[in-house]
XYZ file of C-alpha atoms in Angstrom:
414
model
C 0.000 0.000 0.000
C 2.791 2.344 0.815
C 4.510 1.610 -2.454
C 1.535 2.349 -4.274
C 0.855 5.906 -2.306
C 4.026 6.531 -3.071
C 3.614 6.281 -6.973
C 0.399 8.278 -6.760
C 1.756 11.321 -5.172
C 1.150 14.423 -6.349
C 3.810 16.520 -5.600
C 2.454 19.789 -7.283
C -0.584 19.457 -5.163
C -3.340 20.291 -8.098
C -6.734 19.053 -6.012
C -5.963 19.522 -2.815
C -3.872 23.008 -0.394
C 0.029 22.671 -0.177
C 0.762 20.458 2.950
C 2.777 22.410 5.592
C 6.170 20.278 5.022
C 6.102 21.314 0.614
C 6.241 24.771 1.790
C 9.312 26.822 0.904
C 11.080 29.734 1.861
C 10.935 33.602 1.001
C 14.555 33.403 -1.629
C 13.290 30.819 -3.027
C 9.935 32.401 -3.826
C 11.279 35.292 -4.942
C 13.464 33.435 -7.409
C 10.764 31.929 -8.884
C 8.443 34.634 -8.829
C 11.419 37.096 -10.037
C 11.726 34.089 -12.844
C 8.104 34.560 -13.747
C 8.342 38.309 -14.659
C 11.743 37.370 -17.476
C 9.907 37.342 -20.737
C 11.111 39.196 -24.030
C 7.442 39.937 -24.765
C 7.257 42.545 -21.703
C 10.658 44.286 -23.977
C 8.071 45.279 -26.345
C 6.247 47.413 -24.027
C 9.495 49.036 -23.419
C 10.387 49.934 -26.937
C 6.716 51.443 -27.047
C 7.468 53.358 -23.883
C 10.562 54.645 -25.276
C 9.147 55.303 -28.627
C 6.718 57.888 -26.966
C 8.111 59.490 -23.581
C 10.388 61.204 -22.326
C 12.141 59.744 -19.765
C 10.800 61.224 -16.713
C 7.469 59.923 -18.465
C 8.817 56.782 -18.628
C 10.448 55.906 -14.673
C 6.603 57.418 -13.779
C 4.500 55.285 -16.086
C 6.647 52.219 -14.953
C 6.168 53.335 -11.262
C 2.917 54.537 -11.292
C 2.163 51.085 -13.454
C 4.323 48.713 -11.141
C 1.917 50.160 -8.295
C -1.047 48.747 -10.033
C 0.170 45.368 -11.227
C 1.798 45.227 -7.721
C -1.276 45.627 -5.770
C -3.407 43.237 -7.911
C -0.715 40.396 -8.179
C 0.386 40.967 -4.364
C -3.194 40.810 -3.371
C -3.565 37.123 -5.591
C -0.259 36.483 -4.221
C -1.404 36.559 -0.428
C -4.398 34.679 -1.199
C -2.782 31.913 -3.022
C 0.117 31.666 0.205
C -2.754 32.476 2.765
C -5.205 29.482 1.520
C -2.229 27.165 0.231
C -4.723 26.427 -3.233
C -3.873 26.905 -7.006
C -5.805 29.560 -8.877
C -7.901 26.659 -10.267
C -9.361 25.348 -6.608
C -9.364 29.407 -5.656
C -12.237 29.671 -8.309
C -13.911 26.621 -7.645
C -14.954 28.477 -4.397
C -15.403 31.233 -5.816
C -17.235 30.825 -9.220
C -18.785 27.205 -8.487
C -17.168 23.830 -9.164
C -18.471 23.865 -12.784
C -18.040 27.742 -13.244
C -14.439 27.079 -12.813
C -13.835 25.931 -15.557
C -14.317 29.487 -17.372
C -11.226 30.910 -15.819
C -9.397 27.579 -15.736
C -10.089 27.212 -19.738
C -9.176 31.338 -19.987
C -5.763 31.041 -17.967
C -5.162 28.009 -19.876
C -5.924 29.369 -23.281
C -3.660 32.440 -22.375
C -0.592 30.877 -21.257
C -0.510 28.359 -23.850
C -0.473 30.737 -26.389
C 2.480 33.163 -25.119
C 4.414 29.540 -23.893
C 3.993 29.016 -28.213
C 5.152 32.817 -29.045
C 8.275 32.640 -26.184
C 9.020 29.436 -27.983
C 9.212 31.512 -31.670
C 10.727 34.296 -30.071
C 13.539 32.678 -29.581
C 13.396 30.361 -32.212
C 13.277 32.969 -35.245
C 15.943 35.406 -34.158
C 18.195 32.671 -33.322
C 18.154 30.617 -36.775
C 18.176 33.872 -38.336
C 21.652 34.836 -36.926
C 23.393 31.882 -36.846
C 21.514 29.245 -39.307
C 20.661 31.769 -42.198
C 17.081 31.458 -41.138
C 15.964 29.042 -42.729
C 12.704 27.301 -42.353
C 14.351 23.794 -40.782
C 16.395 25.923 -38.523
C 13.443 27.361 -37.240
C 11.469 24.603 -36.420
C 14.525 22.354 -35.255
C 15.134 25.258 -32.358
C 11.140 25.787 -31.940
C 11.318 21.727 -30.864
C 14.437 21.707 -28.934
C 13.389 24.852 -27.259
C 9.834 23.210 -26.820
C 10.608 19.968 -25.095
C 13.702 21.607 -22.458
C 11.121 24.310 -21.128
C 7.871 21.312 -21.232
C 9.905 19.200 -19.352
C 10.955 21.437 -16.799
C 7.058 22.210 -16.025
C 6.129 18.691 -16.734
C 8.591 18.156 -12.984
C 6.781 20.687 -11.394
C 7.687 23.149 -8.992
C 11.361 21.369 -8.004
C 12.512 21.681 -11.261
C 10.618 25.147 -11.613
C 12.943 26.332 -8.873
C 15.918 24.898 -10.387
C 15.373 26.625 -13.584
C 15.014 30.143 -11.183
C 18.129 29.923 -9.249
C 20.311 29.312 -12.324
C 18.520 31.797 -15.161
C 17.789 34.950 -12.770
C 20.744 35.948 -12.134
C 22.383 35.355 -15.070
C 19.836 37.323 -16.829
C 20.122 40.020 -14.687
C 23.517 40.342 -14.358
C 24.634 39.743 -18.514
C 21.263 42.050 -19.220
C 22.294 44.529 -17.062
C 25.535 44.830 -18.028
C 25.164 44.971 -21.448
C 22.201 48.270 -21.333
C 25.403 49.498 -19.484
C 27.670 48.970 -22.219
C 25.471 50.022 -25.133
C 24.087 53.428 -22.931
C 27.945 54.084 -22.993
C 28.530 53.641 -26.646
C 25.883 56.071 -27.445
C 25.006 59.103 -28.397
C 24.654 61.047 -25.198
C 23.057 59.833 -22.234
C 19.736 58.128 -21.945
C 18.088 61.217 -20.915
C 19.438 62.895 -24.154
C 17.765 59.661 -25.776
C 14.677 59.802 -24.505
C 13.931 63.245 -25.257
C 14.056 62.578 -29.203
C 10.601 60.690 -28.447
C 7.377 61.292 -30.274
C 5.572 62.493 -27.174
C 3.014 60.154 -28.249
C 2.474 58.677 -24.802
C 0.827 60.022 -21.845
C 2.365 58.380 -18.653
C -1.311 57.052 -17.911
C -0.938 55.277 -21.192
C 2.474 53.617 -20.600
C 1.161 52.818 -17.485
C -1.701 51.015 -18.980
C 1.104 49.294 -20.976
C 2.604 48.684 -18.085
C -0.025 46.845 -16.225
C -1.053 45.513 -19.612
C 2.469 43.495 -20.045
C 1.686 40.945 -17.451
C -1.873 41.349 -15.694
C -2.541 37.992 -17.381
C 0.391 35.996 -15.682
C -0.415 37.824 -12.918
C -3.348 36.354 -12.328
C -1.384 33.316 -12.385
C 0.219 34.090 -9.296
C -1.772 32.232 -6.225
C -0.009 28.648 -8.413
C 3.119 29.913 -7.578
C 2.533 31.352 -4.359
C 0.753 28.428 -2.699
C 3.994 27.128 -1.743
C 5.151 30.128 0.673
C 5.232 29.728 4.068
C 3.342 32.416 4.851
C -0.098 34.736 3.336
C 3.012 37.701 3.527
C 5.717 36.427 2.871
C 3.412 35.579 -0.639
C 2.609 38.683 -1.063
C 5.952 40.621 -0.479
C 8.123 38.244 -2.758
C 5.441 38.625 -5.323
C 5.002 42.433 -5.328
C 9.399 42.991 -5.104
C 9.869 40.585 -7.527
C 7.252 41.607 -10.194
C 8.393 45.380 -10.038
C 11.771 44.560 -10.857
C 12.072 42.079 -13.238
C 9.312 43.832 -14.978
C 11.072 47.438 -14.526
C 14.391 45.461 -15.457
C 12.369 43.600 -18.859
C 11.254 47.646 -19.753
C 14.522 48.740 -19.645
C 16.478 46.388 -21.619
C 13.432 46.971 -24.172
C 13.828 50.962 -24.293
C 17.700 50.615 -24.794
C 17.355 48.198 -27.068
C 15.118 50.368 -29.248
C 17.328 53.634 -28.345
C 20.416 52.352 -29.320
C 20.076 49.730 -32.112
C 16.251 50.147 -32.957
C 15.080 46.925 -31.622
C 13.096 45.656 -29.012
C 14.594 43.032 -26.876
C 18.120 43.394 -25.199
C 19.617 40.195 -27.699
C 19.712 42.922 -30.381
C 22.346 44.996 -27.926
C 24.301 42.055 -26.984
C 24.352 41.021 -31.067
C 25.975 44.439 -31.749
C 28.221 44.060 -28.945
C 29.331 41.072 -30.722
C 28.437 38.742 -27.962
C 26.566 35.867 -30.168
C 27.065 33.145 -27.157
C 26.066 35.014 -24.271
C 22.829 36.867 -26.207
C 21.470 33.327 -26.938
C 22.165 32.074 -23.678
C 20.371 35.424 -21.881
C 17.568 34.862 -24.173
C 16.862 31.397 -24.208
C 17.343 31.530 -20.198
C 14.880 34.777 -20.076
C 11.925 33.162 -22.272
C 12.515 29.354 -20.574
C 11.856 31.036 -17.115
C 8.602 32.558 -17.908
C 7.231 29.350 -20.374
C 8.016 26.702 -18.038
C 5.686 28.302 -15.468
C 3.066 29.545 -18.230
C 3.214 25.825 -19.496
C 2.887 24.957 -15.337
C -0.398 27.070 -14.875
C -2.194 25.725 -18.116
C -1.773 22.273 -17.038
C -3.233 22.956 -13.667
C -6.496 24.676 -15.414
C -6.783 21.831 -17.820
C -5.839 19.175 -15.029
C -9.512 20.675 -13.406
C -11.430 21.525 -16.279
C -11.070 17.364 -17.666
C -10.359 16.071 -14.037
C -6.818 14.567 -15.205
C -3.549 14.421 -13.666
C -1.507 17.698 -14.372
C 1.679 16.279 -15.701
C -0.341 14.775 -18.983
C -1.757 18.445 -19.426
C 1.236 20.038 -18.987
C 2.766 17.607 -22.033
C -0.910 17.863 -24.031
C -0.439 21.799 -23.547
C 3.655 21.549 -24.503
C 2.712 19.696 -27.841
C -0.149 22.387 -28.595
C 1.989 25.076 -28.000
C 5.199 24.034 -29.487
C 3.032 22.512 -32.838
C 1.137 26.306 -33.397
C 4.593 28.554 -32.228
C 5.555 30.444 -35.218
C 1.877 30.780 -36.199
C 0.915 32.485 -32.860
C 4.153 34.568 -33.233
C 2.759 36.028 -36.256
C -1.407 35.534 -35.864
C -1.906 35.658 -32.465
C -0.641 38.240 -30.226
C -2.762 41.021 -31.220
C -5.478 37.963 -29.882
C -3.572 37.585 -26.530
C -3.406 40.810 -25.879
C -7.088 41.086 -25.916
C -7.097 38.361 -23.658
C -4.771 40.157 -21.275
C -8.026 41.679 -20.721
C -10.100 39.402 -19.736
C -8.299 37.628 -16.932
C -8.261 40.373 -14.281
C -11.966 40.142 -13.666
C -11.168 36.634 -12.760
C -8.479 37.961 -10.391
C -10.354 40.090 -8.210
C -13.160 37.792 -8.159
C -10.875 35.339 -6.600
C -9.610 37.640 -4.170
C -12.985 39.262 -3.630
C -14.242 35.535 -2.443
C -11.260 34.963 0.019
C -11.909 38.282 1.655
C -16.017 38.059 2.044
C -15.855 34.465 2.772
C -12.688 34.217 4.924
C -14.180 32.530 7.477
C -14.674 28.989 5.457
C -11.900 29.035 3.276
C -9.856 28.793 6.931
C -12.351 25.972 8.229
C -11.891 24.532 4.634
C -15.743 24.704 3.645
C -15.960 23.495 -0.032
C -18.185 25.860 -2.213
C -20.861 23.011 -3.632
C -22.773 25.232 -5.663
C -22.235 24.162 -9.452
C -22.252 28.057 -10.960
C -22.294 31.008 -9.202
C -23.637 33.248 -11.864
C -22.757 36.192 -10.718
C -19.686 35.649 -10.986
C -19.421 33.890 -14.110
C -21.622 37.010 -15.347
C -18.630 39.561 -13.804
C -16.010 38.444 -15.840
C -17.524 38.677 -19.187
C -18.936 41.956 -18.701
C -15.575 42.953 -17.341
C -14.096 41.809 -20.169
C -16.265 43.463 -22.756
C -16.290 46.699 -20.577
C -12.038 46.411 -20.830
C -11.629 45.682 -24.469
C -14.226 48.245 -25.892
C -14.131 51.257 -22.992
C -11.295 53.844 -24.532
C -10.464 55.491 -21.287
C -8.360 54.602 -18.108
C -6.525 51.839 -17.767
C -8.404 48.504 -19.175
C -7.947 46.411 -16.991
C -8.750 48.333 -13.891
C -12.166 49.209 -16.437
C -12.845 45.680 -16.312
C -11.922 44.697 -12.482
C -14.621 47.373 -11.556
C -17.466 46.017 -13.077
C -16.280 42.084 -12.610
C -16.146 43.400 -8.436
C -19.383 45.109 -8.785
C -21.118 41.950 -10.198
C -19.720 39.673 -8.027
C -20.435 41.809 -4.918
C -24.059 42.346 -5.934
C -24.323 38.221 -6.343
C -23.115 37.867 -2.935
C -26.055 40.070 -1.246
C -28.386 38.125 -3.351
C -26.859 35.178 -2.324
C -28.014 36.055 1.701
C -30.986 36.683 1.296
């Protein structure tokens, strides 16, 4: 009996709270958390920061941004420590066994599709500069790149961990080090830089951008931070970590664009004529953020067909590694719009820990099969995001979701 037990362990914990003894400290949860935030894509919001402020605009949209995303991911982040359960079992309480499936099937759809752009984002740049680019190259490097970064979330949160501690800081470090070298080789200082913007950009904008870049991951967060020992020590590691690496991801994409017109700091380090080290920072940058993006979609499809997570973390690998280059160029004007959608779910979730506090800690199981209301929140929080033109989207969309839900719960007592 014990040998069998021991085969059926689930050491990523998807339907049931993080046992006391799996619970880890506040480096290594920053590590991973810090490991989350490295993705090339959130260099693109960068070079459109740089593009159109200034660059006192541009330290206040990422602060005033970074406040934002902080609050709402550090908020998820407590939740997820303070309860010990995955965003999935979070929304079971909270939107009905069967309603969970909406933002189990939304997180899922979201994070397979940027695991399949990380995948051609490094794929394509890399064949280009050192294969010729041709189509082979592509898709040998789209399938190497594919099965290193599945298998590391296919092991779970060990080898998630593992993965941190050795890409952070060499990504920081090498990053950093070469925005040093090319601000140095320029043309004035970055301040001089900056002010040859188009003005384009209000810093409410770039903060929108800023929030924007990673509200969708974000909402990701309570996976991750299940496994802190503590509701704060969740929260803290999750709201440090996320405001640098992201801060450190917009930088490297406004020098880039600055100082050789592109968008993701491999461009500097190809100029610098560092080939080995650019490919290394990149393909340790993207693998950081896909592993766990490949991580959380298992867990939402692992509830949604009430499998195992490790065969929907391959199942959502193969998916995303088979459609890469075509979501690189079809899909991410989609995803973004989906950014929008999955911040309803968030505060929802945290909404449903705070009124109902009282039976998450006595472990009450929600047994209702759809709580409308809340089901109804998020897609009028996602139509109010994607079509209002003013504020910031996905605060738009939070409000309404929060209003929705709220109102459901006073219905629900009476």
């Amino acid at each position: 009996m014990s040998q069998q037990n021991a085969k059926t362990v689930d050491v990523d914990y998807a339907a049931r709270a993080v046992p006391q003894e799996s619970r880890r400290g506040l480096l290594t949860m920053f590590m991973i958390m810090l490991g989350f935030t490295f993705f090339s894509a959130s260099m693109w919001v960068g070079q459109e920061m740089a593009a159109g402020l200034d660059f006192g605009g541009f330290l206040g949209a990422i602060v005033l941004g970074g406040v934002i995303l902080g609050l709402y991911t550090g908020l998820l982040g407590y939740v997820g420590a303070r309860t010990r359960l995955s965003l999935d079992l979070l929304a079971q309480r909270a939107f009905g066994i069967k309603g969970s499936y909406l933002p189990s099937a939304m997180i899922s759809l979201t994070q397979i599709g940027w695991f399949g752009v990380g995948l051609a984002m490094f794929a394509l740049p890399v064949a280009n500069e050192l294969l010729g680019g041709s189509t082979a190259a592509q898709w040998i490097l789209v399938i190497i790149a594919g099965v290193c970064m599945t298998s590391s979330a296919y092991f779970g949160i060990k080898s998630l961990t593992v993965v941190s501690y050795v890409a952070v800081p060499l990504v920081a470090v090498l990053g950093t080090v070469s925005m040093i070298l090319a601000v140095r080789q320029g043309n004035g200082t970055i301040v001089d830089q900056f002010a040859v913007s188009s003005g384009t950009l209000s810093v409410i904008g770039g903060a929108g951008l800023v929030v924007g870049s990673f509200v969708s991951g974000g909402t990701a967060t309570p996976n991750f931070t299940r496994f802190a020992k503590s509701g704060m020590t969740g929260m803290i590691t999750t709201i440090v970590a996320f405001f640098i690496g992201n801060s450190l991801m917009f930088f490297f994409g406004a020098v880039s664009y600055i100082f050789v017109g592109g968008n993701d700091i491999f461009e500097v380090m190809i100029r610098l004529n560092l080939f080995y080290l650019a490919v290394l920072v990149l393909g340790l940058n993207i693998w950081t953020t896909n592993d766990n993006a490949l991580y959380s979609a298992g867990l939402g499809l692992a509830n949604i067909f009430h499998q195992e997570k490790k065969p929907m973390v391959l199942l959502s690998g193969i998916i995303g590694t088979i459609t890469s280059v075509w979501l690189y160029y079809n899909f991410c004007n989609w995803l973004n719009v989906l950014n929008c959608t999955l911040p309803p779910v968030g505060i929802i979730l945290v909404l449903g820990y705070f009124m109902h506090r009282e039976e998450y800690e006595r472990e009450i199981v929600n047994t209702r099969t759809v709580d409308w209301f809340a089901v109804v929140g998020v897609v009028l929080g996602a139509i109010v995001a994607n079509l209002l033109n003013w504020g910031v989207a996905s605060i738009n969309g939070m409000a309404v979701a929060a209003v929705c839900y709220c109102v459901g719960q006073a219905v629900n007592k009476r």
